[in-house]
mmCIF file of C-alpha atoms in Angstrom:
data_model
loop_
_atom_site.group_PDB
_atom_site.id
_atom_site.type_symbol
_atom_site.label_atom_id
_atom_site.label_comp_id
_atom_site.label_asym_id
_atom_site.label_seq_id
_atom_site.Cartn_x
_atom_site.Cartn_y
_atom_site.Cartn_z
ATOM 1 C CA MET A 1 164.453 60.718 123.037
ATOM 2 C CA ARG A 2 163.492 61.147 126.680
ATOM 3 C CA ASN A 3 163.761 64.263 128.807
ATOM 4 C CA THR A 4 162.524 65.244 132.243
ATOM 5 C CA PHE A 5 161.759 68.869 133.025
ATOM 6 C CA ASP A 6 160.091 70.537 135.957
ATOM 7 C CA PHE A 7 156.993 71.311 133.879
ATOM 8 C CA VAL A 8 155.887 70.696 130.287
ATOM 9 C CA MET A 9 153.341 72.984 128.660
ATOM 10 C CA THR A 10 150.470 70.981 127.170
ATOM 11 C CA GLU A 11 147.961 73.813 126.797
ATOM 12 C CA HIS A 12 147.535 73.405 123.042
ATOM 13 C CA ALA A 13 144.365 71.557 122.037
ATOM 14 C CA ALA A 14 146.430 69.072 120.009
ATOM 15 C CA TRP A 15 147.662 67.543 123.284
ATOM 16 C CA GLN A 16 145.128 64.825 124.082
ATOM 17 C CA PRO A 17 144.746 62.455 127.052
ATOM 18 C CA ALA A 18 145.338 58.783 126.289
ATOM 19 C CA ASN A 19 145.870 55.837 128.649
ATOM 20 C CA GLY A 20 147.250 57.847 131.549
ATOM 21 C CA THR A 21 149.354 60.097 129.319
ATOM 22 C CA VAL A 22 148.855 63.179 127.205
ATOM 23 C CA GLN A 23 150.145 62.933 123.669
ATOM 24 C CA ARG A 24 150.447 64.888 120.474
ATOM 25 C CA VAL A 25 151.542 64.101 116.930
ATOM 26 C CA LEU A 26 153.703 66.778 115.314
ATOM 27 C CA VAL A 27 154.163 66.979 111.545
ATOM 28 C CA LEU A 28 157.399 68.728 110.562
ATOM 29 C CA ASP A 29 158.255 70.607 107.384
ATOM 30 C CA ASN A 30 160.937 67.988 106.635
ATOM 31 C CA GLY A 31 158.236 65.337 106.392
ATOM 32 C CA GLY A 32 158.951 63.760 109.749
ATOM 33 C CA ARG A 33 156.113 62.796 112.046
ATOM 34 C CA TRP A 34 156.760 62.540 115.756
ATOM 35 C CA LEU A 35 154.753 61.362 118.728
ATOM 36 C CA ALA A 36 155.229 63.442 121.875
ATOM 37 C CA SER A 37 154.046 61.788 125.091
ATOM 38 C CA LEU A 38 154.045 63.124 128.628
ATOM 39 C CA GLN A 39 153.670 60.806 131.592
ATOM 40 C CA ASN A 40 154.689 61.500 135.191
ATOM 41 C CA GLY A 41 156.643 64.562 134.125
ATOM 42 C CA LYS A 42 158.675 62.666 131.537
ATOM 43 C CA LEU A 43 158.516 63.854 127.959
ATOM 44 C CA THR A 44 159.123 61.227 125.291
ATOM 45 C CA LEU A 45 159.598 62.026 121.606
ATOM 46 C CA ASP A 46 159.323 59.088 119.218
ATOM 47 C CA ARG A 47 159.804 59.283 115.470
ATOM 48 C CA LEU A 48 156.855 57.819 113.589
ATOM 49 C CA THR A 49 158.012 58.492 110.023
ATOM 50 C CA GLY A 50 160.645 60.424 108.108
ATOM 51 C CA THR A 51 164.231 61.413 108.728
ATOM 52 C CA GLY A 52 166.046 64.518 109.866
ATOM 53 C CA ALA A 53 165.827 66.649 112.968
ATOM 54 C CA GLY A 54 162.996 66.327 115.437
ATOM 55 C CA PRO A 55 160.580 68.872 116.923
ATOM 56 C CA ILE A 56 162.017 72.106 118.303
ATOM 57 C CA HIS A 57 161.459 72.900 121.950
ATOM 58 C CA ASP A 58 162.336 75.864 124.120
ATOM 59 C CA VAL A 59 162.976 76.000 127.861
ATOM 60 C CA PHE A 60 161.727 78.948 129.878
ATOM 61 C CA THR A 61 162.807 80.097 133.343
ATOM 62 C CA LEU A 62 162.264 83.378 135.135
ATOM 63 C CA PRO A 63 165.528 85.353 135.300
ATOM 64 C CA ASN A 64 166.835 86.201 138.748
ATOM 65 C CA THR A 65 166.928 89.829 137.677
ATOM 66 C CA PHE A 66 163.126 89.980 137.624
ATOM 67 C CA ASP A 67 162.134 91.260 141.070
ATOM 68 C CA ASP A 68 159.680 94.123 140.495
ATOM 69 C CA ALA A 69 156.736 91.922 141.529
ATOM 70 C CA PRO A 70 158.109 89.569 144.216
ATOM 71 C CA GLU A 71 154.847 87.666 144.781
ATOM 72 C CA LEU A 72 154.474 86.945 141.076
ATOM 73 C CA ALA A 73 158.144 86.048 140.764
ATOM 74 C CA ASP A 74 157.893 83.542 143.626
ATOM 75 C CA SER A 75 154.872 81.863 142.023
ATOM 76 C CA LEU A 76 156.507 81.609 138.624
ATOM 77 C CA ARG A 77 159.855 80.404 139.952
ATOM 78 C CA SER A 78 158.022 77.594 141.733
ATOM 79 C CA LEU A 79 157.500 76.073 138.280
ATOM 80 C CA GLY A 80 161.222 75.579 137.783
ATOM 81 C CA SER A 81 162.210 74.981 134.159
ATOM 82 C CA VAL A 82 159.287 74.931 131.734
ATOM 83 C CA ILE A 83 159.523 73.308 128.307
ATOM 84 C CA ARG A 84 157.207 74.010 125.407
ATOM 85 C CA LEU A 85 157.303 72.407 121.977
ATOM 86 C CA ARG A 86 156.964 74.837 119.095
ATOM 87 C CA ASN A 87 154.013 74.200 116.833
ATOM 88 C CA PRO A 88 155.744 73.069 113.617
ATOM 89 C CA SER A 89 152.620 73.742 111.527
ATOM 90 C CA LEU A 90 151.867 77.377 110.833
ATOM 91 C CA TRP A 91 148.527 76.294 109.390
ATOM 92 C CA ASP A 92 147.596 74.572 112.645
ATOM 93 C CA ALA A 93 148.765 77.586 114.677
ATOM 94 C CA ILE A 94 146.586 79.934 112.625
ATOM 95 C CA SER A 95 143.583 77.608 112.760
ATOM 96 C CA THR A 96 143.912 77.099 116.500
ATOM 97 C CA ALA A 97 143.971 80.853 117.061
ATOM 98 C CA VAL A 98 140.929 81.309 114.808
ATOM 99 C CA ILE A 99 138.977 78.714 116.775
ATOM 100 C CA ARG A 100 139.981 80.386 120.035
ATOM 101 C CA GLN A 101 138.548 83.744 118.905
ATOM 102 C CA VAL A 102 135.965 85.096 121.369
ATOM 103 C CA ILE A 103 135.277 81.789 123.141
ATOM 104 C CA ARG A 104 136.976 80.349 126.207
ATOM 105 C CA ALA A 105 139.906 78.025 125.805
ATOM 106 C CA GLY A 106 138.055 74.989 127.184
ATOM 107 C CA GLN A 107 135.295 75.259 124.597
ATOM 108 C CA SER A 108 137.796 75.922 121.814
ATOM 109 C CA LYS A 109 139.618 72.696 122.678
ATOM 110 C CA LYS A 110 136.402 70.710 122.373
ATOM 111 C CA LEU A 111 135.671 72.257 118.976
ATOM 112 C CA TYR A 112 139.235 71.754 117.741
ATOM 113 C CA ARG A 113 139.325 68.086 118.727
ATOM 114 C CA ALA A 114 135.871 67.320 117.326
ATOM 115 C CA PHE A 115 136.864 68.964 114.037
ATOM 116 C CA CYS A 116 140.044 66.871 113.918
ATOM 117 C CA ASP A 117 138.148 63.648 114.677
ATOM 118 C CA ALA A 118 135.559 64.341 111.989
ATOM 119 C CA HIS A 119 137.738 65.594 109.147
ATOM 120 C CA GLY A 120 141.447 65.291 109.949
ATOM 121 C CA GLU A 121 143.979 62.768 108.684
ATOM 122 C CA LYS A 122 144.244 59.769 111.029
ATOM 123 C CA ILE A 123 147.793 58.814 112.066
ATOM 124 C CA PRO A 124 148.425 55.224 113.260
ATOM 125 C CA LEU A 125 150.211 55.140 116.626
ATOM 126 C CA PRO A 126 152.491 52.399 117.999
ATOM 127 C CA ASP A 127 149.779 51.293 120.470
ATOM 128 C CA GLY A 128 147.340 50.638 117.622
ATOM 129 C CA ASN A 129 145.221 53.740 118.201
ATOM 130 C CA LEU A 130 144.686 56.550 115.715
ATOM 131 C CA TYR A 131 145.505 60.211 116.222
ATOM 132 C CA ALA A 132 143.566 62.827 114.234
ATOM 133 C CA LEU A 133 145.405 65.843 112.853
ATOM 134 C CA PHE A 134 143.752 69.179 112.189
ATOM 135 C CA PRO A 135 142.186 69.123 108.702
ATOM 136 C CA ALA A 136 144.378 70.430 105.892
ATOM 137 C CA PRO A 137 143.329 73.741 104.314
ATOM 138 C CA GLU A 138 142.170 71.901 101.171
ATOM 139 C CA ILE A 139 139.795 69.827 103.303
ATOM 140 C CA VAL A 140 138.477 72.879 105.151
ATOM 141 C CA LEU A 141 137.536 74.479 101.830
ATOM 142 C CA GLU A 142 135.637 71.351 100.753
ATOM 143 C CA LEU A 143 133.399 71.243 103.828
ATOM 144 C CA SER A 144 129.783 72.337 103.544
ATOM 145 C CA ASP A 145 128.010 74.774 105.830
ATOM 146 C CA HIS A 146 126.143 71.793 107.268
ATOM 147 C CA GLN A 147 129.369 69.977 108.114
ATOM 148 C CA PHE A 148 130.600 73.000 110.028
ATOM 149 C CA GLY A 149 127.260 73.454 111.748
ATOM 150 C CA SER A 150 126.935 69.822 112.797
ATOM 151 C CA LEU A 151 130.093 70.249 114.897
ATOM 152 C CA GLY A 152 129.068 73.556 116.444
ATOM 153 C CA MET A 153 131.500 75.355 114.148
ATOM 154 C CA ALA A 154 129.049 77.409 112.085
ATOM 155 C CA PHE A 155 130.413 80.695 113.419
ATOM 156 C CA LYS A 156 133.978 79.575 112.596
ATOM 157 C CA ARG A 157 133.390 78.564 108.993
ATOM 158 C CA ARG A 158 134.021 81.969 107.419
ATOM 159 C CA PRO A 159 137.281 82.799 109.229
ATOM 160 C CA LEU A 160 138.581 79.253 108.725
ATOM 161 C CA ARG A 161 137.730 79.328 105.026
ATOM 162 C CA ALA A 162 139.371 82.723 104.624
ATOM 163 C CA ALA A 163 142.453 81.469 106.464
ATOM 164 C CA ALA A 164 142.575 78.304 104.347
ATOM 165 C CA GLU A 165 142.350 80.223 101.082
ATOM 166 C CA ALA A 166 145.067 82.641 102.158
ATOM 167 C CA TYR A 167 147.320 79.876 103.459
ATOM 168 C CA LEU A 168 147.146 77.901 100.225
ATOM 169 C CA GLU A 169 148.052 81.053 98.327
ATOM 170 C CA ARG A 170 150.655 82.567 100.640
ATOM 171 C CA GLY A 171 151.556 80.053 103.327
ATOM 172 C CA PHE A 172 154.882 79.117 101.746
ATOM 173 C CA LYS A 173 155.900 82.794 101.870
ATOM 174 C CA TRP A 174 154.588 83.316 105.392
ATOM 175 C CA ARG A 175 156.808 80.555 106.747
ATOM 176 C CA GLU A 176 159.878 82.538 105.650
ATOM 177 C CA LEU A 177 158.891 85.770 107.412
ATOM 178 C CA VAL A 178 160.271 87.047 110.696
ATOM 179 C CA PRO A 179 157.637 87.050 113.464
ATOM 180 C CA ASP A 180 156.784 90.755 113.565
ATOM 181 C CA VAL A 181 156.277 90.864 109.791
ATOM 182 C CA LEU A 182 154.212 87.668 109.948
ATOM 183 C CA VAL A 183 151.914 89.214 112.562
ATOM 184 C CA ALA A 184 151.207 92.066 110.157
ATOM 185 C CA GLU A 185 150.767 89.772 107.134
ATOM 186 C CA LEU A 186 148.253 87.524 108.885
ATOM 187 C CA GLN A 187 146.077 90.536 109.593
ATOM 188 C CA THR A 188 145.601 91.059 105.856
ATOM 189 C CA VAL A 189 143.379 87.961 105.909
ATOM 190 C CA PRO A 190 139.680 88.736 106.438
ATOM 191 C CA ARG A 191 138.517 88.021 109.996
ATOM 192 C CA ILE A 192 142.036 87.724 111.389
ATOM 193 C CA GLY A 193 142.736 90.575 113.770
ATOM 194 C CA PRO A 194 145.622 91.398 116.121
ATOM 195 C CA TRP A 195 144.713 88.866 118.829
ATOM 196 C CA THR A 196 144.489 85.963 116.377
ATOM 197 C CA ALA A 197 147.655 86.899 114.513
ATOM 198 C CA GLN A 198 149.683 87.400 117.693
ATOM 199 C CA ALA A 199 148.461 84.178 119.322
ATOM 200 C CA ALA A 200 149.235 82.178 116.164
ATOM 201 C CA VAL A 201 152.757 83.573 115.833
ATOM 202 C CA ALA A 202 153.550 82.967 119.515
ATOM 203 C CA ASP A 203 152.390 79.351 119.172
ATOM 204 C CA TRP A 204 154.452 78.838 116.026
ATOM 205 C CA CYS A 205 157.758 80.484 116.979
ATOM 206 C CA ASN A 206 157.570 80.231 120.794
ATOM 207 C CA ASP A 207 158.372 83.912 121.211
ATOM 208 C CA TRP A 208 155.731 84.871 123.738
ATOM 209 C CA SER A 209 156.567 88.544 123.577
ATOM 210 C CA PHE A 210 154.236 88.445 120.539
ATOM 211 C CA TYR A 211 151.340 86.947 122.496
ATOM 212 C CA PRO A 212 148.416 89.336 123.243
ATOM 213 C CA TYR A 213 149.541 89.590 126.855
ATOM 214 C CA ALA A 214 146.598 91.664 128.070
ATOM 215 C CA ASP A 215 144.093 88.913 127.240
ATOM 216 C CA LEU A 216 141.850 87.153 129.736
ATOM 217 C CA ALA A 217 144.190 84.222 130.333
ATOM 218 C CA VAL A 218 147.204 86.338 131.304
ATOM 219 C CA ARG A 219 145.092 88.709 133.411
ATOM 220 C CA THR A 220 143.402 85.841 135.227
ATOM 221 C CA TRP A 221 146.554 83.954 136.106
ATOM 222 C CA ALA A 222 148.618 87.002 136.987
ATOM 223 C CA LYS A 223 145.954 88.026 139.496
ATOM 224 C CA ARG A 224 145.763 84.540 140.989
ATOM 225 C CA ALA A 225 149.522 84.044 141.060
ATOM 226 C CA ALA A 226 150.035 87.426 142.766
ATOM 227 C CA PRO A 227 146.734 88.380 144.441
ATOM 228 C CA SER A 228 148.305 91.113 146.574
ATOM 229 C CA HIS A 229 149.659 93.010 143.590
ATOM 230 C CA ASP A 230 147.672 96.033 142.459
ATOM 231 C CA TRP A 231 146.605 94.816 139.007
ATOM 232 C CA PRO A 232 144.494 97.152 136.832
ATOM 233 C CA ALA A 233 141.031 95.814 136.069
ATOM 234 C CA ASP A 234 140.927 97.417 132.624
ATOM 235 C CA GLU A 235 142.434 95.362 129.788
ATOM 236 C CA SER A 236 144.323 98.248 128.210
ATOM 237 C CA ALA A 237 145.675 99.453 131.526
ATOM 238 C CA PHE A 238 146.712 95.917 132.421
ATOM 239 C CA GLY A 239 148.578 95.640 129.126
ATOM 240 C CA ARG A 240 150.525 98.812 129.791
ATOM 241 C CA THR A 241 151.315 97.693 133.332
ATOM 242 C CA TRP A 242 152.380 94.238 132.184
ATOM 243 C CA ARG A 243 154.639 95.602 129.464
ATOM 244 C CA ALA A 244 156.334 98.012 131.839
ATOM 245 C CA LEU A 245 156.680 95.356 134.528
ATOM 246 C CA ALA A 246 158.131 92.749 132.184
ATOM 247 C CA GLY A 247 160.791 94.917 130.589
ATOM 248 C CA GLU A 248 163.219 92.695 128.707
ATOM 249 C CA HIS A 249 161.577 89.571 130.152
ATOM 250 C CA LEU A 250 158.234 89.889 128.335
ATOM 251 C CA CYS A 251 158.559 86.530 126.571
ATOM 252 C CA SER A 252 159.409 84.450 129.632
ATOM 253 C CA LEU A 253 157.076 86.330 131.983
ATOM 254 C CA THR A 254 154.075 85.840 129.692
ATOM 255 C CA LEU A 255 154.748 82.179 128.913
ATOM 256 C CA LEU A 256 155.452 81.301 132.530
ATOM 257 C CA THR A 257 152.278 83.005 133.699
ATOM 258 C CA LEU A 258 150.278 80.907 131.255
ATOM 259 C CA ALA A 259 152.204 77.832 132.414
ATOM 260 C CA TRP A 260 151.331 78.644 136.037
ATOM 261 C CA GLY A 261 147.700 78.771 134.964
ATOM 262 C CA SER A 262 147.981 75.406 133.226
ATOM 263 C CA ARG A 263 149.372 73.843 136.382
ATOM 264 C CA HIS A 264 146.757 75.379 138.664
ATOM 265 C CA GLY A 265 143.643 74.686 136.629
ATOM 266 C CA ASP A 266 143.719 76.101 133.132
ATOM 267 C CA ILE A 267 140.666 78.253 132.351
ATOM 268 C CA GLY A 268 140.690 76.278 129.099
#
């Protein structure tokens, strides 16, 4: 399967550079494993194992009806059509959000990838290389404090262990929940707050109206994409402004702003 879009979102830490491409292995609930590769704007999806449907993707464009912030609209429309693959693994989405807590996206990617390399399942690729998945919750619970600490993950061990325990107990139920209920359920896990729950759900279902849209990434890229706009400096005030500005386009406006940031030098 080959598709060309104007821009493909590869902000998730699971996308990794390899031989002039960026690639990611996606493990689906139906047992299928797929290799997604992006080179020169062309997205290729190759089945590695299994049968059934492939990964789900969504295409985002800024509606013509959005014109309350012309400078921002012009910047976002310059992206054209933006595709993003949904994260098929709720466990990975939760874990990624946990690792991203407090620290900048660039550092979280380094930690995520090192954790995968050290403890994740290794998937053989057609070119003979191996791709490391994020460790399963069972593996996370087996790791010692030293193993976390040796990878710079000591301050992530408690939230990851709590998430792993909860996922093994309730993950099968969580996957059946609608997004707003899932956001609430995730926050019943110790050390998972609103930001983590909202970021995980947005990653998993690709509905970016659930993303914590007042966070540093959105604020940074909105200000750079539309420097003449009068953006509030305060996080809470920015959130209120953003919500009012977006109206019915909150999902696309938030995702496209993050995509603009990825194209122009992702802060992570």
